[in-house]
Amino acid sequence: MIDISTKSLFFVILIIFAPFLLRNGSKWRKYIFLILNSLIIILTASSVTQFIVTVLWILIPFGVARIFGRAGKCKSLIIVLLVFVYAYLAKYDLIFSTLHINYIFAFRILGLSYFLFREIDYIVQYDYLKEQNHRLGLIDYINYVTNFYTLMAGPILRYKEFTDDFYKYDGSEGMIPLSKDELLKQLDRVVNGYFKVYVISAVFNYYAKYWYDGLGGHSGLLKEVLAFVIFAYLNCWFIYFNFSGYCDIVIGAAALSGMTIHENFNKPYMSKSVVEFWNRHHITLSEWIRDYIFTPLYKWFLSVPFKKKILFSQVLALFITFLAAGIWHGTTLDYLMYGIFQGLGIVVATLWKSKRKKWLGKARNKKYENSMVVITITRIVTWMYISLTFSFTGYEIVKLFVK
Amino acid sequence: MDTKERLQEVFRDVFDDEEIVIDGNTTAADIDGWDSLTHVQLVVAVEDEFGLKFSMVETNSLHNVGEFIALIDKKLKEA
């Protein structure tokens, strides 16, 4: 089994050879990507059965989109089914252990959840794209779903975005090589990314672990709380440098092969509220859950059960969306808590903004929002809150309290 | 009232601002408070006003008010 995470030699080789994939406008380009993507799926498979499950997990949604393309109701039902199968493959103990269902075909598939995001996008967009005579063929679909650059952890591209970009030079004359400046810029980004992941984030991770391991051994509650807070603040920088560095590597490397990948970070710790934070951190995930969880829920709440109750519908839809996103991150109780805290943060920020607007009026609210003191304080508070919630990802926090 | 005028009333109602004037080139950047939250509110209000249903894909691919008006007119013709 080979490893295609950014630390593997294999990935470095892929980056070095990336310019050879830059056959823009060439009719062979999609086949080159198809072979490479398929090869990675085959090489990362741990057994024949796992490989078969992976192939089915990729191909079934393609068939579903074609067969049920026009049937809106069926499509929603099938997406619910896909999510259920995903939960089974990812071994969600909260559901399946309670139901006493055994995991016979549940294998750890590389990038499993990211496959699901892309598959749902393809299914939902299928009708619309077909109307526009957009390319929807099997090879483009496979290249989209299994694109090795974004296989592991995103950024999450949309099908239309991916294909538009993939064929952007079609019709123009042959290959368009990268300019020297562009090449150096992207290489610089990749090297910076590696530095962020293997030096900066590693240091934060080392000290975060150190403070986490020390928890429970301090004398007095105050010292314990302080140690926890230090751990959480170190850990949040580990997450930021690790994930944004990873995205730098992926986006830079993909650019070397002529592929544009959506940015995933925009200075998240400059955010003035939890809402703003999610517009700046893991942007492609936020946009995905906005389009496929929040919008349908909110729209349904507004038009059926809670007509005219705008704020209530908004807050409820936001909470459910972030709870779902939290649970998606992992199968343990810690991730449930993570989802609940994200949801609460979003709800409080939304309510506060709405009430504030009413109390202060539009003009005074603008003045409030632009005040330097308010900006500084809200940035610090947001960072502190997010850091505390992030401690639930990757560490066993619930265990610390329930002993 | 034509589609644009009716749509303008919906905008004024949703964004709570009687001074909003829209034209074909108006985008989210021109209207204070037009974000992804209010966009959904706007879509639902437009659905109510015109008695239509939009899919997520249709309303997410709009770039300006002109495209929104064109979409409404197209749907009204189909209905």
Short mmCIF file of C-alpha atoms in Angstrom, two decimals:
data_model
loop_
_atom_site.label_atom_id
_atom_site.label_comp_id
_atom_site.label_asym_id
_atom_site.label_seq_id
_atom_site.Cartn_x
_atom_site.Cartn_y
_atom_site.Cartn_z
CA MET A 1 0.00 0.00 0.00
CA ILE A 2 1.40 3.40 -0.88
CA ASP A 3 0.85 6.68 0.82
CA ILE A 4 -0.12 9.75 -1.21
CA SER A 5 -0.14 12.25 1.60
CA THR A 6 2.13 15.25 1.17
CA LYS A 7 4.85 13.62 3.26
CA SER A 8 5.35 10.73 0.88
CA LEU A 9 8.13 10.51 -1.64
CA PHE A 10 5.50 9.49 -4.14
CA PHE A 11 3.77 12.84 -3.84
CA VAL A 12 7.06 14.70 -4.24
CA ILE A 13 7.73 12.75 -7.45
CA LEU A 14 4.26 13.68 -8.68
CA ILE A 15 5.00 17.35 -8.07
CA ILE A 16 8.33 17.20 -9.90
CA PHE A 17 6.74 15.56 -12.91
CA ALA A 18 3.68 17.79 -12.80
CA PRO A 19 4.76 20.02 -15.72
CA PHE A 20 4.54 16.94 -17.94
CA LEU A 21 0.83 16.87 -17.15
CA LEU A 22 0.61 20.36 -18.57
CA ARG A 23 -0.57 19.22 -21.93
CA ASN A 24 -3.27 21.85 -22.08
CA GLY A 25 -5.36 21.66 -25.17
CA SER A 26 -4.04 18.18 -25.89
CA LYS A 27 -6.64 15.50 -26.37
CA TRP A 28 -4.46 13.09 -24.37
CA ARG A 29 -4.51 15.14 -21.20
CA LYS A 30 -7.69 13.64 -19.80
CA TYR A 31 -6.40 10.12 -20.43
CA ILE A 32 -3.10 10.89 -18.74
CA PHE A 33 -5.00 12.06 -15.67
CA LEU A 34 -7.34 9.08 -15.87
CA ILE A 35 -4.41 6.62 -15.83
CA LEU A 36 -2.66 8.46 -13.00
CA ASN A 37 -5.81 8.78 -10.88
CA SER A 38 -6.76 5.12 -11.42
CA LEU A 39 -3.22 4.00 -10.66
CA ILE A 40 -3.32 5.81 -7.32
CA ILE A 41 -6.68 4.26 -6.43
CA ILE A 42 -5.31 0.79 -7.29
CA LEU A 43 -1.99 1.28 -5.48
CA THR A 44 -3.60 2.63 -2.32
CA ALA A 45 -6.08 -0.24 -2.08
CA SER A 46 -5.32 -2.56 0.81
CA SER A 47 -7.21 -5.60 -0.53
CA VAL A 48 -9.20 -6.73 -3.55
CA THR A 49 -12.51 -6.40 -1.72
CA GLN A 50 -11.63 -2.92 -0.56
CA PHE A 51 -10.76 -2.00 -4.13
CA ILE A 52 -14.10 -3.31 -5.40
CA VAL A 53 -15.99 -1.37 -2.71
CA THR A 54 -14.05 1.78 -3.68
CA VAL A 55 -14.85 1.35 -7.37
CA LEU A 56 -18.55 0.83 -6.58
CA TRP A 57 -18.49 3.86 -4.28
CA ILE A 58 -17.19 5.89 -7.23
CA LEU A 59 -19.29 4.43 -10.06
CA ILE A 60 -22.73 4.02 -8.46
CA PRO A 61 -23.34 7.79 -8.04
CA PHE A 62 -22.43 8.26 -11.71
CA GLY A 63 -25.11 5.74 -12.74
CA VAL A 64 -27.58 7.21 -10.26
CA ALA A 65 -27.16 10.72 -11.71
CA ARG A 66 -27.85 9.41 -15.22
CA ILE A 67 -30.80 7.19 -14.35
CA PHE A 68 -32.55 9.50 -11.91
CA GLY A 69 -31.41 12.74 -13.52
CA ARG A 70 -34.94 14.06 -14.03
CA ALA A 71 -36.60 12.66 -10.92
CA GLY A 72 -36.12 15.27 -8.21
CA LYS A 73 -37.75 13.34 -5.36
CA CYS A 74 -35.87 10.11 -6.13
CA LYS A 75 -32.66 12.06 -6.21
CA SER A 76 -33.09 13.39 -2.67
CA LEU A 77 -33.86 9.88 -1.45
CA ILE A 78 -30.76 8.50 -3.18
CA ILE A 79 -28.57 11.19 -1.63
CA VAL A 80 -29.92 10.25 1.80
CA LEU A 81 -29.08 6.60 0.99
CA LEU A 82 -25.57 7.56 -0.12
CA VAL A 83 -25.01 9.43 3.13
CA PHE A 84 -26.20 6.36 5.03
CA VAL A 85 -23.78 4.11 3.11
CA TYR A 86 -21.05 6.64 3.78
CA ALA A 87 -21.80 6.53 7.52
CA TYR A 88 -21.54 2.72 7.31
CA LEU A 89 -18.25 2.77 5.41
CA ALA A 90 -16.84 5.34 7.84
CA LYS A 91 -18.02 3.19 10.77
CA TYR A 92 -20.23 5.58 12.70
CA ASP A 93 -20.50 3.60 15.92
CA LEU A 94 -23.16 5.94 17.31
CA ILE A 95 -25.54 4.61 14.64
CA PHE A 96 -24.41 1.12 13.76
CA SER A 97 -23.33 -0.25 17.13
CA THR A 98 -26.66 0.88 18.55
CA LEU A 99 -28.47 -0.93 15.74
CA HIS A 100 -26.22 -4.00 16.21
CA ILE A 101 -25.15 -3.98 12.57
CA ASN A 102 -21.76 -5.53 11.78
CA TYR A 103 -19.28 -3.86 9.50
CA ILE A 104 -18.71 -6.45 6.80
CA PHE A 105 -17.88 -4.20 3.90
CA ALA A 106 -16.71 -1.15 5.78
CA PHE A 107 -13.17 -0.36 4.69
CA ARG A 108 -11.10 2.67 5.35
CA ILE A 109 -11.21 4.24 1.90
CA LEU A 110 -8.78 7.03 1.25
CA GLY A 111 -10.60 10.37 0.97
CA LEU A 112 -13.96 8.65 1.49
CA SER A 113 -15.87 11.71 2.68
CA TYR A 114 -14.37 13.94 0.01
CA PHE A 115 -15.59 11.50 -2.62
CA LEU A 116 -19.07 11.93 -1.19
CA PHE A 117 -18.96 15.73 -1.42
CA ARG A 118 -17.99 15.58 -5.07
CA GLU A 119 -20.45 12.83 -5.91
CA ILE A 120 -23.36 14.75 -4.42
CA ASP A 121 -22.32 17.84 -6.36
CA TYR A 122 -22.32 15.83 -9.60
CA ILE A 123 -25.73 14.27 -8.92
CA VAL A 124 -27.39 17.54 -7.93
CA GLN A 125 -25.92 19.59 -10.78
CA TYR A 126 -26.50 16.90 -13.43
CA ASP A 127 -29.85 18.18 -14.86
CA TYR A 128 -28.74 21.76 -14.94
CA LEU A 129 -25.43 20.97 -16.65
CA LYS A 130 -27.12 18.67 -19.12
CA GLU A 131 -29.43 21.52 -20.12
CA GLN A 132 -26.34 23.63 -20.73
CA ASN A 133 -24.76 20.86 -22.84
CA HIS A 134 -21.87 20.64 -20.42
CA ARG A 135 -19.47 17.66 -20.54
CA LEU A 136 -20.77 14.94 -18.22
CA GLY A 137 -18.89 11.87 -19.48
CA LEU A 138 -17.45 9.04 -17.42
CA ILE A 139 -13.78 10.00 -17.86
CA ASP A 140 -14.38 13.58 -16.76
CA TYR A 141 -16.44 12.29 -13.84
CA ILE A 142 -13.70 9.90 -12.71
CA ASN A 143 -11.01 12.56 -13.06
CA TYR A 144 -13.18 14.91 -11.03
CA VAL A 145 -14.04 12.52 -8.21
CA THR A 146 -10.60 10.91 -7.90
CA ASN A 147 -8.36 13.88 -8.78
CA PHE A 148 -5.19 12.91 -6.90
CA TYR A 149 -4.31 16.46 -5.91
CA THR A 150 -7.45 16.86 -3.83
CA LEU A 151 -8.05 13.21 -2.98
CA MET A 152 -6.99 13.36 0.66
CA ALA A 153 -8.56 16.43 2.18
CA GLY A 154 -9.75 18.88 -0.41
CA PRO A 155 -10.05 21.71 -1.25
CA ILE A 156 -13.48 20.59 -2.48
CA LEU A 157 -13.91 21.51 -6.13
CA ARG A 158 -17.27 21.62 -7.87
CA TYR A 159 -17.82 19.58 -11.02
CA LYS A 160 -18.43 22.58 -13.26
CA GLU A 161 -15.50 24.48 -11.80
CA PHE A 162 -13.25 21.46 -12.33
CA THR A 163 -14.23 20.73 -15.93
CA ASP A 164 -14.27 24.41 -16.97
CA ASP A 165 -10.74 24.69 -15.66
CA PHE A 166 -9.56 21.36 -17.08
CA TYR A 167 -10.56 22.33 -20.60
CA LYS A 168 -9.79 26.04 -20.34
CA TYR A 169 -7.15 25.94 -23.09
CA ASP A 170 -9.17 23.78 -25.46
CA GLY A 171 -9.39 25.31 -28.88
CA SER A 172 -6.20 27.27 -28.40
CA GLU A 173 -2.96 26.17 -30.03
CA GLY A 174 -1.39 23.18 -28.26
CA MET A 175 0.50 23.37 -25.02
CA ILE A 176 0.83 26.58 -23.07
CA PRO A 177 3.94 26.35 -20.90
CA LEU A 178 4.06 28.14 -17.57
CA SER A 179 6.02 31.39 -17.58
CA LYS A 180 9.22 31.36 -15.55
CA ASP A 181 7.75 33.79 -13.00
CA GLU A 182 4.63 31.70 -12.56
CA LEU A 183 6.70 28.52 -12.21
CA LEU A 184 8.89 30.07 -9.50
CA LYS A 185 5.86 31.54 -7.73
CA GLN A 186 4.14 28.16 -7.51
CA LEU A 187 7.32 26.29 -6.53
CA ASP A 188 7.82 28.89 -3.81
CA ARG A 189 4.30 28.24 -2.58
CA VAL A 190 4.90 24.47 -2.46
CA VAL A 191 8.16 24.89 -0.55
CA ASN A 192 6.48 27.32 1.85
CA GLY A 193 3.70 24.81 2.32
CA TYR A 194 6.17 22.08 3.23
CA PHE A 195 7.86 24.45 5.67
CA LYS A 196 4.49 25.30 7.29
CA VAL A 197 3.55 21.61 7.64
CA TYR A 198 6.88 20.08 8.67
CA VAL A 199 8.47 22.88 10.66
CA ILE A 200 5.99 25.45 12.00
CA SER A 201 3.00 23.19 12.57
CA ALA A 202 5.23 20.40 13.90
CA VAL A 203 6.60 22.72 16.58
CA PHE A 204 3.10 23.83 17.63
CA ASN A 205 1.99 20.21 17.63
CA TYR A 206 4.91 19.16 19.83
CA TYR A 207 4.11 21.76 22.48
CA ALA A 208 0.34 21.25 22.24
CA LYS A 209 0.88 17.53 22.89
CA TYR A 210 3.22 18.36 25.76
CA TRP A 211 0.57 20.51 27.49
CA TYR A 212 -2.19 18.01 26.74
CA ASP A 213 -0.19 15.15 28.28
CA GLY A 214 0.34 17.24 31.41
CA LEU A 215 -3.40 17.74 31.95
CA GLY A 216 -4.73 16.18 35.13
CA GLY A 217 -1.35 16.40 36.86
CA HIS A 218 -1.49 20.01 38.01
CA SER A 219 -2.29 21.12 41.53
CA GLY A 220 -5.49 23.13 41.68
CA LEU A 221 -8.31 23.87 39.25
CA LEU A 222 -6.95 27.23 38.14
CA LYS A 223 -3.64 25.74 37.01
CA GLU A 224 -5.53 22.94 35.25
CA VAL A 225 -7.73 25.41 33.36
CA LEU A 226 -4.75 27.54 32.44
CA ALA A 227 -2.86 24.51 31.13
CA PHE A 228 -5.91 23.51 29.07
CA VAL A 229 -6.15 26.99 27.57
CA ILE A 230 -2.45 27.00 26.67
CA PHE A 231 -2.87 23.58 25.04
CA ALA A 232 -5.91 24.80 23.06
CA TYR A 233 -4.17 27.94 21.81
CA LEU A 234 -1.09 26.00 20.67
CA ASN A 235 -3.27 23.36 19.04
CA CYS A 236 -5.24 25.89 16.98
CA TRP A 237 -2.00 27.15 15.40
CA PHE A 238 -0.97 23.59 14.70
CA ILE A 239 -4.27 23.04 12.85
CA TYR A 240 -3.95 26.29 10.92
CA PHE A 241 -0.34 25.82 9.77
CA ASN A 242 -0.84 22.14 9.08
CA PHE A 243 -3.99 22.45 6.99
CA SER A 244 -3.21 25.74 5.25
CA GLY A 245 0.33 24.50 4.52
CA TYR A 246 -1.14 21.31 3.08
CA CYS A 247 -3.43 23.41 0.87
CA ASP A 248 -0.45 25.53 -0.26
CA ILE A 249 1.33 22.36 -1.37
CA VAL A 250 -1.72 20.99 -3.16
CA ILE A 251 -2.76 24.27 -4.84
CA GLY A 252 0.82 25.11 -5.87
CA ALA A 253 1.53 21.60 -7.14
CA ALA A 254 -1.71 21.49 -9.11
CA ALA A 255 -0.92 24.89 -10.65
CA LEU A 256 2.34 23.40 -11.96
CA SER A 257 0.25 20.98 -14.01
CA GLY A 258 -2.04 23.75 -15.26
CA MET A 259 -4.86 23.07 -12.81
CA THR A 260 -6.47 25.87 -10.80
CA ILE A 261 -7.71 24.84 -7.39
CA HIS A 262 -10.03 26.97 -5.28
CA GLU A 263 -8.34 28.76 -2.34
CA ASN A 264 -9.25 27.26 1.03
CA PHE A 265 -7.92 29.80 3.55
CA ASN A 266 -8.08 33.57 3.85
CA LYS A 267 -6.45 34.70 7.12
CA PRO A 268 -9.04 32.97 9.33
CA TYR A 269 -7.70 34.39 12.59
CA MET A 270 -8.45 37.92 11.43
CA SER A 271 -12.18 37.05 11.69
CA LYS A 272 -14.42 39.19 13.86
CA SER A 273 -17.05 36.50 14.47
CA VAL A 274 -17.51 32.74 14.23
CA VAL A 275 -19.62 33.32 11.11
CA GLU A 276 -16.79 35.23 9.45
CA PHE A 277 -14.32 32.56 10.58
CA TRP A 278 -16.13 29.89 8.57
CA ASN A 279 -15.99 32.16 5.53
CA ARG A 280 -12.19 32.25 5.88
CA HIS A 281 -11.24 28.77 7.18
CA HIS A 282 -11.68 25.63 5.02
CA ILE A 283 -13.67 27.85 2.67
CA THR A 284 -14.60 25.11 0.21
CA LEU A 285 -16.16 23.00 2.97
CA SER A 286 -18.15 25.99 4.27
CA GLU A 287 -19.40 26.73 0.78
CA TRP A 288 -20.32 23.09 0.22
CA ILE A 289 -22.33 22.80 3.43
CA ARG A 290 -23.90 26.19 2.73
CA ASP A 291 -25.17 25.00 -0.66
CA TYR A 292 -26.07 21.41 0.17
CA ILE A 293 -27.16 21.49 3.82
CA PHE A 294 -27.90 25.02 4.98
CA THR A 295 -29.69 26.45 1.93
CA PRO A 296 -32.16 23.58 1.37
CA LEU A 297 -32.91 23.39 5.10
CA TYR A 298 -33.36 27.14 5.53
CA LYS A 299 -35.44 27.37 2.38
CA TRP A 300 -37.66 24.55 3.56
CA PHE A 301 -38.04 26.04 7.06
CA LEU A 302 -38.97 29.41 5.57
CA SER A 303 -41.51 28.05 3.12
CA VAL A 304 -43.19 25.30 5.15
CA PRO A 305 -42.99 24.90 8.94
CA PHE A 306 -41.77 28.30 10.14
CA LYS A 307 -43.15 30.68 7.53
CA LYS A 308 -42.15 34.31 8.18
CA LYS A 309 -40.10 33.34 11.24
CA ILE A 310 -36.91 34.40 9.54
CA LEU A 311 -34.50 34.63 12.45
CA PHE A 312 -35.71 31.39 14.05
CA SER A 313 -35.44 29.48 10.76
CA GLN A 314 -32.00 30.92 10.15
CA VAL A 315 -30.66 30.02 13.54
CA LEU A 316 -32.10 26.50 13.53
CA ALA A 317 -30.81 25.76 10.02
CA LEU A 318 -27.37 27.12 10.94
CA PHE A 319 -27.19 25.02 14.09
CA ILE A 320 -28.18 21.80 12.30
CA THR A 321 -25.72 22.53 9.47
CA PHE A 322 -22.75 23.02 11.77
CA LEU A 323 -23.73 20.09 13.95
CA ALA A 324 -23.74 17.92 10.81
CA ALA A 325 -20.38 19.34 9.73
CA GLY A 326 -18.98 18.54 13.18
CA ILE A 327 -20.18 14.96 13.10
CA TRP A 328 -18.81 14.60 9.59
CA HIS A 329 -15.31 15.40 10.88
CA GLY A 330 -15.14 12.25 13.00
CA THR A 331 -17.11 9.43 14.56
CA THR A 332 -16.45 9.99 18.27
CA LEU A 333 -18.32 11.91 20.95
CA ASP A 334 -15.63 14.61 20.81
CA TYR A 335 -16.68 15.50 17.28
CA LEU A 336 -20.31 15.70 18.36
CA MET A 337 -19.26 18.23 21.00
CA TYR A 338 -17.19 20.03 18.37
CA GLY A 339 -20.29 20.31 16.15
CA ILE A 340 -22.45 21.54 19.03
CA PHE A 341 -19.93 24.25 19.98
CA GLN A 342 -19.52 25.40 16.37
CA GLY A 343 -23.32 25.52 16.02
CA LEU A 344 -23.67 27.49 19.27
CA GLY A 345 -20.95 29.93 18.24
CA ILE A 346 -22.63 30.54 14.89
CA VAL A 347 -26.07 30.95 16.50
CA VAL A 348 -24.83 33.44 19.10
CA ALA A 349 -22.95 35.46 16.45
CA THR A 350 -26.02 35.57 14.19
CA LEU A 351 -28.44 36.53 16.99
CA TRP A 352 -26.05 39.17 18.33
CA LYS A 353 -25.64 40.73 14.90
CA SER A 354 -29.39 40.80 14.26
CA LYS A 355 -30.30 42.23 17.69
CA ARG A 356 -27.49 44.75 17.53
CA LYS A 357 -28.74 46.06 14.19
CA LYS A 358 -32.19 46.55 15.72
CA TRP A 359 -30.91 48.29 18.84
CA LEU A 360 -28.36 50.56 17.23
CA GLY A 361 -29.97 51.19 13.86
CA LYS A 362 -28.12 50.84 10.56
CA ALA A 363 -25.88 53.90 10.79
CA ARG A 364 -24.75 53.43 14.38
CA ASN A 365 -24.22 49.72 13.82
CA LYS A 366 -21.85 50.51 10.95
CA LYS A 367 -19.95 52.87 13.22
CA TYR A 368 -19.78 50.16 15.89
CA GLU A 369 -18.51 47.56 13.41
CA ASN A 370 -15.80 49.88 12.08
CA SER A 371 -14.46 50.94 15.47
CA MET A 372 -10.85 49.78 15.93
CA VAL A 373 -11.45 48.81 19.56
CA VAL A 374 -14.42 46.61 18.62
CA ILE A 375 -12.49 45.03 15.75
CA THR A 376 -9.53 44.17 17.99
CA ILE A 377 -11.65 42.76 20.81
CA THR A 378 -13.92 40.72 18.53
CA ARG A 379 -10.91 39.27 16.72
CA ILE A 380 -9.33 38.12 19.96
CA VAL A 381 -12.60 36.71 21.33
CA THR A 382 -13.28 34.82 18.10
CA TRP A 383 -9.79 33.34 18.06
CA MET A 384 -10.09 32.27 21.71
CA TYR A 385 -13.49 30.65 21.18
CA ILE A 386 -12.45 28.84 17.99
CA SER A 387 -9.28 27.55 19.65
CA LEU A 388 -11.27 26.05 22.50
CA THR A 389 -13.70 24.33 20.10
CA PHE A 390 -10.83 23.03 17.95
CA SER A 391 -9.36 21.21 20.91
CA PHE A 392 -12.10 18.61 20.38
CA THR A 393 -10.63 17.60 17.04
CA GLY A 394 -7.75 15.19 17.29
CA TYR A 395 -7.73 15.00 21.10
CA GLU A 396 -9.89 13.15 23.59
CA ILE A 397 -11.40 16.02 25.52
CA VAL A 398 -14.68 14.45 26.65
CA LYS A 399 -12.64 11.80 28.48
CA LEU A 400 -10.92 14.52 30.55
CA PHE A 401 -14.26 15.57 32.01
CA VAL A 402 -15.99 12.21 32.28
CA LYS A 403 -13.75 10.03 34.36
CA MET B 1 -46.12 46.39 -12.80
CA ASP B 2 -43.45 44.55 -14.76
CA THR B 3 -41.11 41.91 -13.38
CA LYS B 4 -38.41 44.41 -12.48
CA GLU B 5 -40.77 46.61 -10.46
CA ARG B 6 -42.26 43.66 -8.63
CA LEU B 7 -38.78 42.33 -7.91
CA GLN B 8 -37.74 45.73 -6.62
CA GLU B 9 -40.61 45.66 -4.10
CA VAL B 10 -39.41 42.23 -2.91
CA PHE B 11 -35.87 43.58 -2.51
CA ARG B 12 -37.13 46.56 -0.47
CA ASP B 13 -39.11 44.22 1.72
CA VAL B 14 -36.31 41.66 2.29
CA PHE B 15 -33.51 44.17 2.85
CA ASP B 16 -35.79 46.50 4.79
CA ASP B 17 -34.77 49.54 2.77
CA GLU B 18 -37.36 51.59 0.84
CA GLU B 19 -34.69 53.37 -1.16
CA ILE B 20 -33.33 50.35 -3.02
CA VAL B 21 -33.40 50.81 -6.79
CA ILE B 22 -32.42 47.82 -8.90
CA ASP B 23 -31.40 47.45 -12.53
CA GLY B 24 -30.02 44.63 -14.66
CA ASN B 25 -26.44 45.24 -13.53
CA THR B 26 -27.12 45.30 -9.79
CA THR B 27 -25.05 42.68 -7.96
CA ALA B 28 -24.76 41.49 -4.35
CA ALA B 29 -21.93 43.98 -3.82
CA ASP B 30 -24.28 46.91 -4.49
CA ILE B 31 -26.83 46.05 -1.85
CA ASP B 32 -26.06 46.33 1.81
CA GLY B 33 -26.64 43.04 3.62
CA TRP B 34 -26.97 40.80 0.55
CA ASP B 35 -25.10 37.70 1.76
CA SER B 36 -25.79 33.97 1.54
CA LEU B 37 -28.31 34.18 4.39
CA THR B 38 -30.41 36.98 2.89
CA HIS B 39 -30.02 35.44 -0.56
CA VAL B 40 -32.12 32.47 0.56
CA GLN B 41 -34.69 34.83 2.11
CA LEU B 42 -34.79 36.73 -1.16
CA VAL B 43 -35.32 33.56 -3.19
CA VAL B 44 -38.17 32.40 -0.94
CA ALA B 45 -39.79 35.86 -1.07
CA VAL B 46 -39.53 35.88 -4.87
CA GLU B 47 -41.04 32.39 -5.02
CA ASP B 48 -43.99 33.65 -2.92
CA GLU B 49 -44.45 36.82 -4.95
CA PHE B 50 -44.41 35.15 -8.36
CA GLY B 51 -45.78 31.74 -7.38
CA LEU B 52 -42.70 29.93 -8.69
CA LYS B 53 -40.21 27.33 -7.48
CA PHE B 54 -36.49 27.60 -8.12
CA SER B 55 -33.85 24.92 -7.77
CA MET B 56 -30.69 25.59 -5.78
CA VAL B 57 -28.60 25.34 -8.93
CA GLU B 58 -30.69 27.97 -10.72
CA THR B 59 -30.47 30.55 -7.96
CA ASN B 60 -26.80 29.90 -7.17
CA SER B 61 -25.64 30.47 -10.71
CA LEU B 62 -27.08 34.01 -10.91
CA HIS B 63 -24.53 36.79 -11.33
CA ASN B 64 -26.72 39.89 -11.31
CA VAL B 65 -30.30 41.11 -11.04
CA GLY B 66 -30.67 41.04 -14.83
CA GLU B 67 -30.13 37.26 -14.84
CA PHE B 68 -32.60 36.91 -11.99
CA ILE B 69 -35.26 38.83 -13.96
CA ALA B 70 -34.56 36.68 -17.04
CA LEU B 71 -34.93 33.52 -14.94
CA ILE B 72 -38.25 34.71 -13.46
CA ASP B 73 -39.61 35.62 -16.90
CA LYS B 74 -38.51 32.26 -18.33
CA LYS B 75 -40.20 30.39 -15.45
CA LEU B 76 -43.37 32.49 -15.76
CA LYS B 77 -43.60 31.61 -19.44
CA GLU B 78 -43.16 27.90 -18.70
CA ALA B 79 -45.81 27.94 -15.95
#
